[in-house]
Structures are given as structure tokens and as C-alpha cells.
PDB file of C-alpha atoms and ligand atoms in Angstrom:
ATOM      1  CA  UNK A   1     154.035 156.493 -87.471  1.00 71.00           C
ATOM      2  CA  UNK A   2     153.026 156.232 -83.843  1.00 93.00           C
ATOM      3  CA  UNK A   3     151.581 153.281 -81.926  1.00 97.00           C
ATOM      4  CA  UNK A   4     148.296 152.158 -83.494  1.00 98.00           C
ATOM      5  CA  UNK A   5     145.313 151.280 -81.313  1.00 98.00           C
ATOM      6  CA  UNK A   6     143.324 148.491 -82.974  1.00 98.00           C
ATOM      7  CA  UNK A   7     139.517 148.616 -83.182  1.00 98.00           C
ATOM      8  CA  UNK A   8     137.424 145.596 -82.118  1.00 98.00           C
ATOM      9  CA  UNK A   9     136.986 144.643 -85.807  1.00 98.00           C
ATOM     10  CA  UNK A  10     140.744 144.878 -86.385  1.00 98.00           C
ATOM     11  CA  UNK A  11     141.438 142.847 -83.250  1.00 99.00           C
ATOM     12  CA  UNK A  12     139.183 140.090 -84.559  1.00 98.00           C
ATOM     13  CA  UNK A  13     141.292 139.944 -87.747  1.00 99.00           C
ATOM     14  CA  UNK A  14     144.497 139.890 -85.699  1.00 98.00           C
ATOM     15  CA  UNK A  15     143.074 136.961 -83.694  1.00 99.00           C
ATOM     16  CA  UNK A  16     142.629 134.975 -86.892  1.00 99.00           C
ATOM     17  CA  UNK A  17     146.095 135.717 -88.330  1.00 99.00           C
ATOM     18  CA  UNK A  18     147.737 135.003 -84.973  1.00 99.00           C
ATOM     19  CA  UNK A  19     145.922 131.715 -84.340  1.00 99.00           C
ATOM     20  CA  UNK A  20     146.894 130.553 -87.828  1.00 99.00           C
ATOM     21  CA  UNK A  21     150.574 131.356 -87.130  1.00 99.00           C
ATOM     22  CA  UNK A  22     150.387 129.220 -83.973  1.00 99.00           C
ATOM     23  CA  UNK A  23     148.721 126.443 -85.936  1.00 99.00           C
ATOM     24  CA  UNK A  24     151.610 126.375 -88.433  1.00 99.00           C
ATOM     25  CA  UNK A  25     153.895 125.492 -85.505  1.00 99.00           C
ATOM     26  CA  UNK A  26     151.423 122.793 -84.366  1.00 99.00           C
ATOM     27  CA  UNK A  27     151.451 121.412 -87.911  1.00 99.00           C
ATOM     28  CA  UNK A  28     155.238 121.359 -88.330  1.00 99.00           C
ATOM     29  CA  UNK A  29     156.187 119.918 -84.921  1.00 98.00           C
ATOM     30  CA  UNK A  30     156.008 116.199 -85.934  1.00 98.00           C
ATOM     31  CA  UNK A  31     158.337 116.869 -88.874  1.00 99.00           C
ATOM     32  CA  UNK A  32     161.114 118.323 -86.675  1.00 99.00           C
ATOM     33  CA  UNK A  33     163.170 115.110 -86.410  1.00 98.00           C
ATOM     34  CA  UNK A  34     166.805 114.056 -86.904  1.00 98.00           C
ATOM     35  CA  UNK A  35     167.669 114.081 -90.630  1.00 99.00           C
ATOM     36  CA  UNK A  36     165.136 116.658 -91.775  1.00 99.00           C
ATOM     37  CA  UNK A  37     166.529 119.853 -93.291  1.00 99.00           C
ATOM     38  CA  UNK A  38     165.292 123.310 -92.402  1.00 99.00           C
ATOM     39  CA  UNK A  39     164.698 123.887 -96.134  1.00 99.00           C
ATOM     40  CA  UNK A  40     162.217 120.977 -96.050  1.00 99.00           C
ATOM     41  CA  UNK A  41     160.514 122.462 -92.957  1.00 99.00           C
ATOM     42  CA  UNK A  42     160.300 125.788 -94.813  1.00 99.00           C
ATOM     43  CA  UNK A  43     158.703 124.110 -97.834  1.00 99.00           C
ATOM     44  CA  UNK A  44     156.150 122.281 -95.689  1.00 99.00           C
ATOM     45  CA  UNK A  45     155.226 125.451 -93.754  1.00 99.00           C
ATOM     46  CA  UNK A  46     154.953 127.518 -96.933  1.00 99.00           C
ATOM     47  CA  UNK A  47     152.625 124.938 -98.531  1.00 99.00           C
ATOM     48  CA  UNK A  48     150.522 124.763 -95.377  1.00 99.00           C
ATOM     49  CA  UNK A  49     150.199 128.544 -95.116  1.00 99.00           C
ATOM     50  CA  UNK A  50     149.441 129.098 -98.799  1.00 98.00           C
ATOM     51  CA  UNK A  51     147.391 126.023 -99.723  1.00 98.00           C
ATOM     52  CA  UNK A  52     145.676 124.997 -96.486  1.00 99.00           C
ATOM     53  CA  UNK A  53     145.326 128.237 -94.528  1.00 99.00           C
ATOM     54  CA  UNK A  54     145.100 130.736 -97.409  1.00 98.00           C
ATOM     55  CA  UNK A  55     147.769 132.912 -95.767  1.00 98.00           C
ATOM     56  CA  UNK A  56     150.789 134.765 -97.082  1.00 98.00           C
ATOM     57  CA  UNK A  57     154.114 133.917 -95.373  1.00 99.00           C
ATOM     58  CA  UNK A  58     155.266 137.406 -94.323  1.00 99.00           C
ATOM     59  CA  UNK A  59     159.048 136.715 -94.328  1.00 99.00           C
ATOM     60  CA  UNK A  60     159.224 135.785 -98.048  1.00 98.00           C
ATOM     61  CA  UNK A  61     160.850 138.735 -99.863  1.00 98.00           C
ATOM     62  CA  UNK A  62     160.559 140.902 -96.741  1.00 98.00           C
ATOM     63  CA  UNK A  63     163.135 143.687 -97.165  1.00 98.00           C
ATOM     64  CA  UNK A  64     163.384 146.286 -94.422  1.00 97.00           C
ATOM     65  CA  UNK A  65     165.696 149.244 -95.167  1.00 95.00           C
ATOM     66  CA  UNK A  66     169.314 148.060 -95.407  1.00 94.00           C
ATOM     67  CA  UNK A  67     168.397 144.385 -95.892  1.00 97.00           C
ATOM     68  CA  UNK A  68     168.256 142.223 -99.016  1.00 97.00           C
ATOM     69  CA  UNK A  69     164.878 140.502 -99.557  1.00 98.00           C
ATOM     70  CA  UNK A  70     164.513 137.545 -97.167  1.00 98.00           C
ATOM     71  CA  UNK A  71     164.631 134.421 -99.392  1.00 98.00           C
ATOM     72  CA  UNK A  72     162.418 131.968 -97.459  1.00 99.00           C
ATOM     73  CA  UNK A  73     158.976 131.706 -95.817  1.00 99.00           C
ATOM     74  CA  UNK A  74     160.060 130.963 -92.243  1.00 99.00           C
ATOM     75  CA  UNK A  75     163.077 131.607 -90.035  1.00 99.00           C
ATOM     76  CA  UNK A  76     164.919 128.552 -88.668  1.00 99.00           C
ATOM     77  CA  UNK A  77     167.681 129.302 -86.161  1.00 99.00           C
ATOM     78  CA  UNK A  78     169.749 126.312 -84.976  1.00 99.00           C
ATOM     79  CA  UNK A  79     171.901 126.070 -81.800  1.00 99.00           C
ATOM     80  CA  UNK A  80     174.160 129.192 -81.694  1.00 99.00           C
ATOM     81  CA  UNK A  81     171.987 130.992 -84.255  1.00 99.00           C
ATOM     82  CA  UNK A  82     170.031 133.692 -82.407  1.00 99.00           C
ATOM     83  CA  UNK A  83     167.406 134.633 -84.998  1.00 99.00           C
ATOM     84  CA  UNK A  84     166.644 135.091 -88.710  1.00 99.00           C
ATOM     85  CA  UNK A  85     168.371 131.811 -89.664  1.00 99.00           C
ATOM     86  CA  UNK A  86     167.741 131.104 -93.355  1.00 99.00           C
ATOM     87  CA  UNK A  87     166.461 127.553 -93.977  1.00 99.00           C
ATOM     88  CA  UNK A  88     169.109 125.412 -95.716  1.00 98.00           C
ATOM     89  CA  UNK A  89     170.010 121.857 -96.751  1.00 98.00           C
ATOM     90  CA  UNK A  90     171.882 120.775 -93.600  1.00 98.00           C
ATOM     91  CA  UNK A  91     170.041 117.935 -91.809  1.00 99.00           C
ATOM     92  CA  UNK A  92     169.129 118.516 -88.162  1.00 99.00           C
ATOM     93  CA  UNK A  93     170.821 116.190 -85.642  1.00 98.00           C
ATOM     94  CA  UNK A  94     169.440 114.665 -82.434  1.00 98.00           C
ATOM     95  CA  UNK A  95     169.973 117.146 -79.606  1.00 98.00           C
ATOM     96  CA  UNK A  96     170.066 120.248 -81.809  1.00 99.00           C
ATOM     97  CA  UNK A  97     167.790 123.052 -80.613  1.00 99.00           C
ATOM     98  CA  UNK A  98     165.955 124.955 -83.321  1.00 99.00           C
ATOM     99  CA  UNK A  99     163.699 128.002 -83.258  1.00 99.00           C
ATOM    100  CA  UNK A 100     161.035 128.116 -85.945  1.00 99.00           C
ATOM    101  CA  UNK A 101     159.557 131.604 -86.373  1.00 99.00           C
ATOM    102  CA  UNK A 102     156.288 131.918 -88.302  1.00 99.00           C
ATOM    103  CA  UNK A 103     154.652 135.127 -89.458  1.00 99.00           C
ATOM    104  CA  UNK A 104     151.369 134.899 -91.367  1.00 98.00           C
ATOM    105  CA  UNK A 105     149.428 137.568 -93.244  1.00 99.00           C
ATOM    106  CA  UNK A 106     145.682 136.879 -93.356  1.00 99.00           C
ATOM    107  CA  UNK A 107     143.221 139.426 -94.737  1.00 98.00           C
ATOM    108  CA  UNK A 108     145.960 142.094 -94.489  1.00 98.00           C
ATOM    109  CA  UNK A 109     146.793 141.434 -90.807  1.00 99.00           C
ATOM    110  CA  UNK A 110     149.929 139.856 -89.312  1.00 99.00           C
ATOM    111  CA  UNK A 111     150.436 137.169 -86.671  1.00 99.00           C
ATOM    112  CA  UNK A 112     153.953 136.389 -85.379  1.00 99.00           C
ATOM    113  CA  UNK A 113     155.027 133.520 -83.105  1.00 99.00           C
ATOM    114  CA  UNK A 114     158.006 131.235 -82.567  1.00 99.00           C
ATOM    115  CA  UNK A 115     158.902 128.176 -80.515  1.00 99.00           C
ATOM    116  CA  UNK A 116     161.951 126.115 -79.652  1.00 99.00           C
ATOM    117  CA  UNK A 117     162.158 122.437 -80.593  1.00 99.00           C
ATOM    118  CA  UNK A 118     164.671 119.929 -79.212  1.00 98.00           C
ATOM    119  CA  UNK A 119     165.412 117.646 -82.165  1.00 98.00           C
ATOM    120  CA  UNK A 120     164.727 114.011 -81.368  1.00 98.00           C
ATOM    121  CA  UNK A 121     162.986 114.968 -78.146  1.00 96.00           C
ATOM    122  CA  UNK A 122     166.102 115.011 -75.963  1.00 97.00           C
ATOM    123  CA  UNK A 123     169.335 116.968 -75.866  1.00 98.00           C
ATOM    124  CA  UNK A 124     172.092 118.339 -73.625  1.00 98.00           C
ATOM    125  CA  UNK A 125     170.881 119.465 -70.193  1.00 98.00           C
ATOM    126  CA  UNK A 126     172.125 123.024 -70.815  1.00 98.00           C
ATOM    127  CA  UNK A 127     170.195 123.234 -74.083  1.00 98.00           C
ATOM    128  CA  UNK A 128     166.990 122.042 -72.434  1.00 98.00           C
ATOM    129  CA  UNK A 129     167.446 124.399 -69.474  1.00 98.00           C
ATOM    130  CA  UNK A 130     168.078 127.349 -71.809  1.00 99.00           C
ATOM    131  CA  UNK A 131     164.883 126.589 -73.758  1.00 98.00           C
ATOM    132  CA  UNK A 132     162.862 126.230 -70.541  1.00 98.00           C
ATOM    133  CA  UNK A 133     164.197 129.414 -68.915  1.00 98.00           C
ATOM    134  CA  UNK A 134     163.602 131.389 -72.131  1.00 99.00           C
ATOM    135  CA  UNK A 135     159.964 130.218 -72.213  1.00 99.00           C
ATOM    136  CA  UNK A 136     159.665 131.356 -68.583  1.00 98.00           C
ATOM    137  CA  UNK A 137     161.146 134.722 -69.608  1.00 99.00           C
ATOM    138  CA  UNK A 138     158.497 135.119 -72.329  1.00 99.00           C
ATOM    139  CA  UNK A 139     155.658 134.363 -69.906  1.00 99.00           C
ATOM    140  CA  UNK A 140     157.059 136.594 -67.175  1.00 99.00           C
ATOM    141  CA  UNK A 141     157.111 139.399 -69.764  1.00 99.00           C
ATOM    142  CA  UNK A 142     153.543 138.603 -70.845  1.00 99.00           C
ATOM    143  CA  UNK A 143     152.505 138.674 -67.167  1.00 98.00           C
ATOM    144  CA  UNK A 144     153.419 142.369 -66.987  1.00 99.00           C
ATOM    145  CA  UNK A 145     151.024 143.390 -69.776  1.00 99.00           C
ATOM    146  CA  UNK A 146     148.003 145.408 -68.621  1.00 99.00           C
ATOM    147  CA  UNK A 147     146.751 148.989 -69.089  1.00 98.00           C
ATOM    148  CA  UNK A 148     148.891 151.453 -67.130  1.00 98.00           C
ATOM    149  CA  UNK A 149     151.965 149.200 -67.075  1.00 98.00           C
ATOM    150  CA  UNK A 150     155.068 150.385 -68.910  1.00 98.00           C
ATOM    151  CA  UNK A 151     157.119 148.677 -71.611  1.00 98.00           C
ATOM    152  CA  UNK A 152     160.094 148.738 -69.228  1.00 98.00           C
ATOM    153  CA  UNK A 153     158.197 146.428 -66.863  1.00 99.00           C
ATOM    154  CA  UNK A 154     158.296 143.708 -69.537  1.00 99.00           C
ATOM    155  CA  UNK A 155     162.013 144.086 -70.222  1.00 99.00           C
ATOM    156  CA  UNK A 156     162.914 144.224 -66.542  1.00 99.00           C
ATOM    157  CA  UNK A 157     161.004 141.016 -65.736  1.00 99.00           C
ATOM    158  CA  UNK A 158     162.688 139.163 -68.613  1.00 99.00           C
ATOM    159  CA  UNK A 159     166.209 140.402 -67.858  1.00 99.00           C
ATOM    160  CA  UNK A 160     165.952 139.613 -64.144  1.00 98.00           C
ATOM    161  CA  UNK A 161     164.898 136.014 -64.785  1.00 98.00           C
ATOM    162  CA  UNK A 162     167.517 135.346 -67.488  1.00 99.00           C
ATOM    163  CA  UNK A 163     170.330 136.779 -65.404  1.00 98.00           C
ATOM    164  CA  UNK A 164     169.192 134.909 -62.280  1.00 98.00           C
ATOM    165  CA  UNK A 165     169.983 131.766 -64.290  1.00 98.00           C
ATOM    166  CA  UNK A 166     173.364 133.194 -65.458  1.00 98.00           C
ATOM    167  CA  UNK A 167     172.101 133.590 -69.014  1.00 99.00           C
ATOM    168  CA  UNK A 168     172.279 136.832 -71.034  1.00 99.00           C
ATOM    169  CA  UNK A 169     169.742 138.890 -72.983  1.00 99.00           C
ATOM    170  CA  UNK A 170     170.380 139.840 -76.627  1.00 99.00           C
ATOM    171  CA  UNK A 171     170.056 143.640 -76.793  1.00 98.00           C
ATOM    172  CA  UNK A 172     170.145 144.369 -80.549  1.00 98.00           C
ATOM    173  CA  UNK A 173     166.776 142.775 -81.427  1.00 98.00           C
ATOM    174  CA  UNK A 174     163.459 143.312 -79.732  1.00 98.00           C
ATOM    175  CA  UNK A 175     159.734 142.687 -79.862  1.00 99.00           C
ATOM    176  CA  UNK A 176     157.608 145.060 -81.919  1.00 98.00           C
ATOM    177  CA  UNK A 177     154.190 146.469 -82.534  1.00 98.00           C
ATOM    178  CA  UNK A 178     152.352 144.454 -85.173  1.00 99.00           C
ATOM    179  CA  UNK A 179     149.159 144.775 -87.187  1.00 98.00           C
ATOM    180  CA  UNK A 180     148.743 145.800 -90.811  1.00 98.00           C
ATOM    181  CA  UNK A 181     152.522 146.017 -90.814  1.00 98.00           C
ATOM    182  CA  UNK A 182     154.982 143.270 -89.778  1.00 98.00           C
ATOM    183  CA  UNK A 183     157.080 145.628 -87.647  1.00 98.00           C
ATOM    184  CA  UNK A 184     155.367 148.686 -86.134  1.00 98.00           C
ATOM    185  CA  UNK A 185     156.074 150.900 -83.174  1.00 98.00           C
ATOM    186  CA  UNK A 186     156.792 150.426 -80.341  1.00 98.00           C
ATOM    187  CA  UNK A 187     160.051 148.535 -79.847  1.00 98.00           C
ATOM    188  CA  UNK A 188     159.627 146.049 -77.010  1.00 99.00           C
ATOM    189  CA  UNK A 189     163.030 145.658 -75.357  1.00 98.00           C
ATOM    190  CA  UNK A 190     163.783 142.467 -73.447  1.00 99.00           C
ATOM    191  CA  UNK A 191     165.819 144.319 -70.821  1.00 99.00           C
ATOM    192  CA  UNK A 192     165.469 147.579 -68.932  1.00 98.00           C
ATOM    193  CA  UNK A 193     164.016 149.269 -65.916  1.00 98.00           C
ATOM    194  CA  UNK A 194     160.508 148.847 -64.511  1.00 98.00           C
ATOM    195  CA  UNK A 195     158.310 151.938 -64.696  1.00 98.00           C
ATOM    196  CA  UNK A 196     160.118 153.368 -67.745  1.00 98.00           C
ATOM    197  CA  UNK A 197     159.034 153.638 -71.372  1.00 98.00           C
ATOM    198  CA  UNK A 198     155.677 153.834 -73.099  1.00 98.00           C
ATOM    199  CA  UNK A 199     152.558 153.298 -70.998  1.00 98.00           C
ATOM    200  CA  UNK A 200     150.387 150.429 -72.251  1.00 98.00           C
ATOM    201  CA  UNK A 201     146.828 151.109 -73.449  1.00 98.00           C
ATOM    202  CA  UNK A 202     143.978 148.769 -74.445  1.00 98.00           C
ATOM    203  CA  UNK A 203     144.033 147.952 -78.162  1.00 98.00           C
ATOM    204  CA  UNK A 204     147.815 147.910 -78.505  1.00 99.00           C
ATOM    205  CA  UNK A 205     149.183 144.736 -80.127  1.00 99.00           C
ATOM    206  CA  UNK A 206     152.847 143.815 -79.976  1.00 99.00           C
ATOM    207  CA  UNK A 207     155.173 140.835 -79.817  1.00 99.00           C
ATOM    208  CA  UNK A 208     157.382 139.731 -76.946  1.00 99.00           C
ATOM    209  CA  UNK A 209     160.222 137.542 -78.240  1.00 99.00           C
ATOM    210  CA  UNK A 210     163.192 137.271 -75.879  1.00 99.00           C
ATOM    211  CA  UNK A 211     166.471 135.959 -77.313  1.00 99.00           C
ATOM    212  CA  UNK A 212     168.504 134.491 -74.452  1.00 99.00           C
ATOM    213  CA  UNK A 213     172.107 133.245 -74.720  1.00 99.00           C
ATOM    214  CA  UNK A 214     173.804 130.573 -72.614  1.00 99.00           C
ATOM    215  CA  UNK A 215     177.053 132.576 -72.832  1.00 99.00           C
ATOM    216  CA  UNK A 216     177.742 136.231 -73.484  1.00 99.00           C
ATOM    217  CA  UNK A 217     175.139 138.615 -74.943  1.00 99.00           C
ATOM    218  CA  UNK A 218     177.224 139.759 -77.937  1.00 99.00           C
ATOM    219  CA  UNK A 219     176.067 138.771 -81.421  1.00 98.00           C
ATOM    220  CA  UNK A 220     177.387 138.855 -85.001  1.00 98.00           C
ATOM    221  CA  UNK A 221     175.688 138.870 -88.390  1.00 98.00           C
ATOM    222  CA  UNK A 222     176.710 136.229 -90.945  1.00 98.00           C
ATOM    223  CA  UNK A 223     177.725 137.259 -94.503  1.00 98.00           C
ATOM    224  CA  UNK A 224     174.264 136.168 -95.772  1.00 98.00           C
ATOM    225  CA  UNK A 225     173.065 139.512 -94.374  1.00 98.00           C
ATOM    226  CA  UNK A 226     170.355 137.921 -92.201  1.00 98.00           C
ATOM    227  CA  UNK A 227     171.506 135.157 -89.852  1.00 98.00           C
ATOM    228  CA  UNK A 228     172.401 136.376 -86.366  1.00 99.00           C
ATOM    229  CA  UNK A 229     174.711 134.190 -84.236  1.00 99.00           C
ATOM    230  CA  UNK A 230     176.198 134.463 -80.759  1.00 99.00           C
ATOM    231  CA  UNK A 231     179.696 135.936 -81.009  1.00 99.00           C
ATOM    232  CA  UNK A 232     181.037 133.284 -78.585  1.00 99.00           C
ATOM    233  CA  UNK A 233     179.083 130.530 -80.436  1.00 98.00           C
ATOM    234  CA  UNK A 234     177.185 129.671 -77.244  1.00 99.00           C
ATOM    235  CA  UNK A 235     173.635 128.332 -77.553  1.00 99.00           C
ATOM    236  CA  UNK A 236     170.748 130.768 -77.958  1.00 99.00           C
ATOM    237  CA  UNK A 237     166.991 130.301 -77.511  1.00 99.00           C
ATOM    238  CA  UNK A 238     163.904 132.356 -78.371  1.00 99.00           C
ATOM    239  CA  UNK A 239     160.138 132.077 -77.906  1.00 99.00           C
ATOM    240  CA  UNK A 240     157.621 134.588 -79.272  1.00 99.00           C
ATOM    241  CA  UNK A 241     153.948 135.437 -78.846  1.00 99.00           C
ATOM    242  CA  UNK A 242     151.796 138.272 -80.188  1.00 99.00           C
ATOM    243  CA  UNK A 243     149.898 139.927 -77.326  1.00 99.00           C
ATOM    244  CA  UNK A 244     146.897 142.304 -77.110  1.00 99.00           C
ATOM    245  CA  UNK A 245     146.483 144.791 -74.258  1.00 99.00           C
ATOM    246  CA  UNK A 246     142.875 144.391 -73.032  1.00 99.00           C
ATOM    247  CA  UNK A 247     140.850 146.569 -70.613  1.00 98.00           C
ATOM    248  CA  UNK A 248     141.730 144.237 -67.743  1.00 98.00           C
ATOM    249  CA  UNK A 249     145.117 142.797 -68.712  1.00 98.00           C
ATOM    250  CA  UNK A 250     146.138 140.942 -71.841  1.00 99.00           C
ATOM    251  CA  UNK A 251     145.177 138.318 -74.370  1.00 99.00           C
ATOM    252  CA  UNK A 252     147.830 136.105 -75.975  1.00 99.00           C
ATOM    253  CA  UNK A 253     146.710 136.046 -79.607  1.00 99.00           C
ATOM    254  CA  UNK A 254     149.066 133.340 -80.933  1.00 99.00           C
ATOM    255  CA  UNK A 255     147.869 130.507 -78.672  1.00 98.00           C
ATOM    256  CA  UNK A 256     146.867 127.296 -80.467  1.00 98.00           C
ATOM    257  CA  UNK A 257     145.948 123.740 -79.497  1.00 98.00           C
ATOM    258  CA  UNK A 258     149.557 122.488 -79.532  1.00 98.00           C
ATOM    259  CA  UNK A 259     151.193 125.534 -77.965  1.00 98.00           C
ATOM    260  CA  UNK A 260     153.172 124.873 -74.755  1.00 98.00           C
ATOM    261  CA  UNK A 261     151.214 126.490 -71.899  1.00 98.00           C
ATOM    262  CA  UNK A 262     152.516 129.053 -69.413  1.00 98.00           C
ATOM    263  CA  UNK A 263     155.044 127.025 -67.401  1.00 98.00           C
ATOM    264  CA  UNK A 264     153.637 125.691 -64.114  1.00 96.00           C
ATOM    265  CA  UNK A 265     157.060 126.491 -62.576  1.00 95.00           C
ATOM    266  CA  UNK A 266     156.013 130.169 -62.579  1.00 97.00           C
ATOM    267  CA  UNK A 267     153.218 129.488 -60.068  1.00 93.00           C
TER     268      UNK A 267
HETATM  269  N1  LIG B 301     159.607 136.946 -87.358  1.00 89.03           N
HETATM  270  C1  LIG B 301     160.720 137.791 -86.987  1.00 89.03           C
HETATM  271  C2  LIG B 301     160.259 138.617 -85.817  1.00 89.03           C
HETATM  272  O1  LIG B 301     159.814 138.027 -84.887  1.00 89.03           O
HETATM  273  C3  LIG B 301     161.180 138.664 -88.107  1.00 89.03           C
HETATM  274  C4  LIG B 301     161.753 137.903 -89.237  1.00 89.03           C
HETATM  275  S1  LIG B 301     162.139 138.980 -90.498  1.00 89.03           S
HETATM  276  C5  LIG B 301     162.518 137.911 -91.734  1.00 89.03           C
HETATM  277  O2  LIG B 301     160.215 139.808 -85.793  1.00 89.03           O
HETATM  278  F1  LIG B 301     162.570 138.581 -92.810  1.00 89.03           F
HETATM  279  F2  LIG B 301     163.659 137.321 -91.409  1.00 89.03           F
HETATM  280  F3  LIG B 301     161.593 136.999 -91.803  1.00 89.03           F
HETATM  281 CO1  LIG B 302     158.365 139.313 -84.099  1.00 89.03          CO
HETATM  282 CO1  LIG B 303     158.766 136.248 -85.311  1.00 89.03          CO
END
């Protein structure tokens, strides 16, 4: 399959699925407190998606080639976990950083977004800086999206900013086209060279979801077959939006009322 260009009707359905994914994060934020388990956060999000929003949680039983079916409805990646953390019964502690990654299916269309939360509202200065710089990386990548730009422009902007802050970019996982399918072409790398790669065209929809490590870039997979951790056990952060290429630039489809805005630090 090649890169799909969405029609105006399809884009309208993507807007709905994507806004709902953002609204799950708005809903769950007040529950992310010391003592709560990620399994409880998973249960609350699943109930909200299924019973309030009338959505399907896309991760549940998701099984790409070579993977066992994913057992939960959200991903919850804590501290040195990079992505795809499986919710479990360990309580979160004040100062932990956790990424919650939500993917909804509404009317056959997917919306995919994730945010970082600092448990208890405050944590180590490095953890907070890593979360802030990673959000800046996401928005610098989004800022490159317009017709005629290249995928490499996104990766280059993200890599430059992360490395300027002495952080490193995870190379093994990337953003992705999204639509009727959870993961479509193209792959959206979070590193690379400006002017290289696929040229962007109106109607493309894809995610940008940089994973940035405080230490080295290398990762390992845990024996559960899903959870990715930093090899050096340094902290890792990730933020994700689903983005549409418009005639004049871009539209961020996963914005919601409680979503942190584009950082003012970027000017
Ligand atoms: N939501 C993740 C992404 O951004 C993918 C999670 S796959 C799962 O692409 F099976 F772990 F949910
Ligand atoms: Co994604
Ligand atoms: Co995601």
C-alpha cells in the first residue's frame, strides 16, 4: 500500500476520531496522581472510550506481524520506558514521568495522540526539562508540515533541537501514516536530513511522535514482547499528535480543550 490521500469526507471523520483521542487525555489527567496504578488508568480510559465516547480502543488485541496481541487499551510508559509500556499494578510515585498514549477508532477511522504527565505535579529538574524539550521537538516537527516540504524536514528539525539540549533521538520507532489503519505509510522518522524523503501533499495524515532520551539513544525490548526501555535506563519522554497536510500548511487533528499548546518558548 502507498500513502493514502484522504477526501474531505474522510478528513471530517479523522477530525472526530482525533479530537476524541485528545479528549481521553483531558479526561484522564486528574487521575494521574501518586498511588494510582497504570492498570487503573487503563480501565478508566477504556470505560470512557467505550461507554462515553462510543469508540474502540485501537491498542486492545492489536497484533502487528511478529507481535503477540497487545493486552490493554492504552500504552503507559513510565520513566525509562520509551514506549508501548503495558499498564500494570505498580502505583505511580510523585516525580515519576509517564506517557499515556491513546488511539481511538471511531466510525472506522483512527486518532492517535500521547502526552507526558509529571506525577504529583512536580519532579526532578531533568525529568521536567526532558518533557519540555520533547514537546518543543514535537511542535518544531509540526511546524515543518506544509505541501512541498519533505518528511526529512520534520526529522531534521526534531533531531537538531534534541541534540542541542544534549538529549538523543530514539531511531527504531517513528511516526506513521494513519487513517482507516492504525499504522500506514509513510514512516515519519524523528531524525534525518532536510530536503530528503517523501514530499508532502494535501490530504496526507500522519503522526509525529518523537521519543527523546536523557542519555544514550539505544533501546531494549522487555521479555513481555512490547515494552521498550532505554538500554542505559535513562529517562525517556514522548509526545504525539496526528497531523493533516492542508493546502496552506497543516492542521493538528488531535487538539482538545486540555491539550498543552505549542510552547511559547518557540516564538
Ligand atoms: N500508539 C502507538 C503509536 O503511537 C502504538 C501502540 S501499539 C500498541 O504508534 F499495540 F502498543 F498499542
Ligand atoms: Co502513533
Ligand atoms: Co500513539
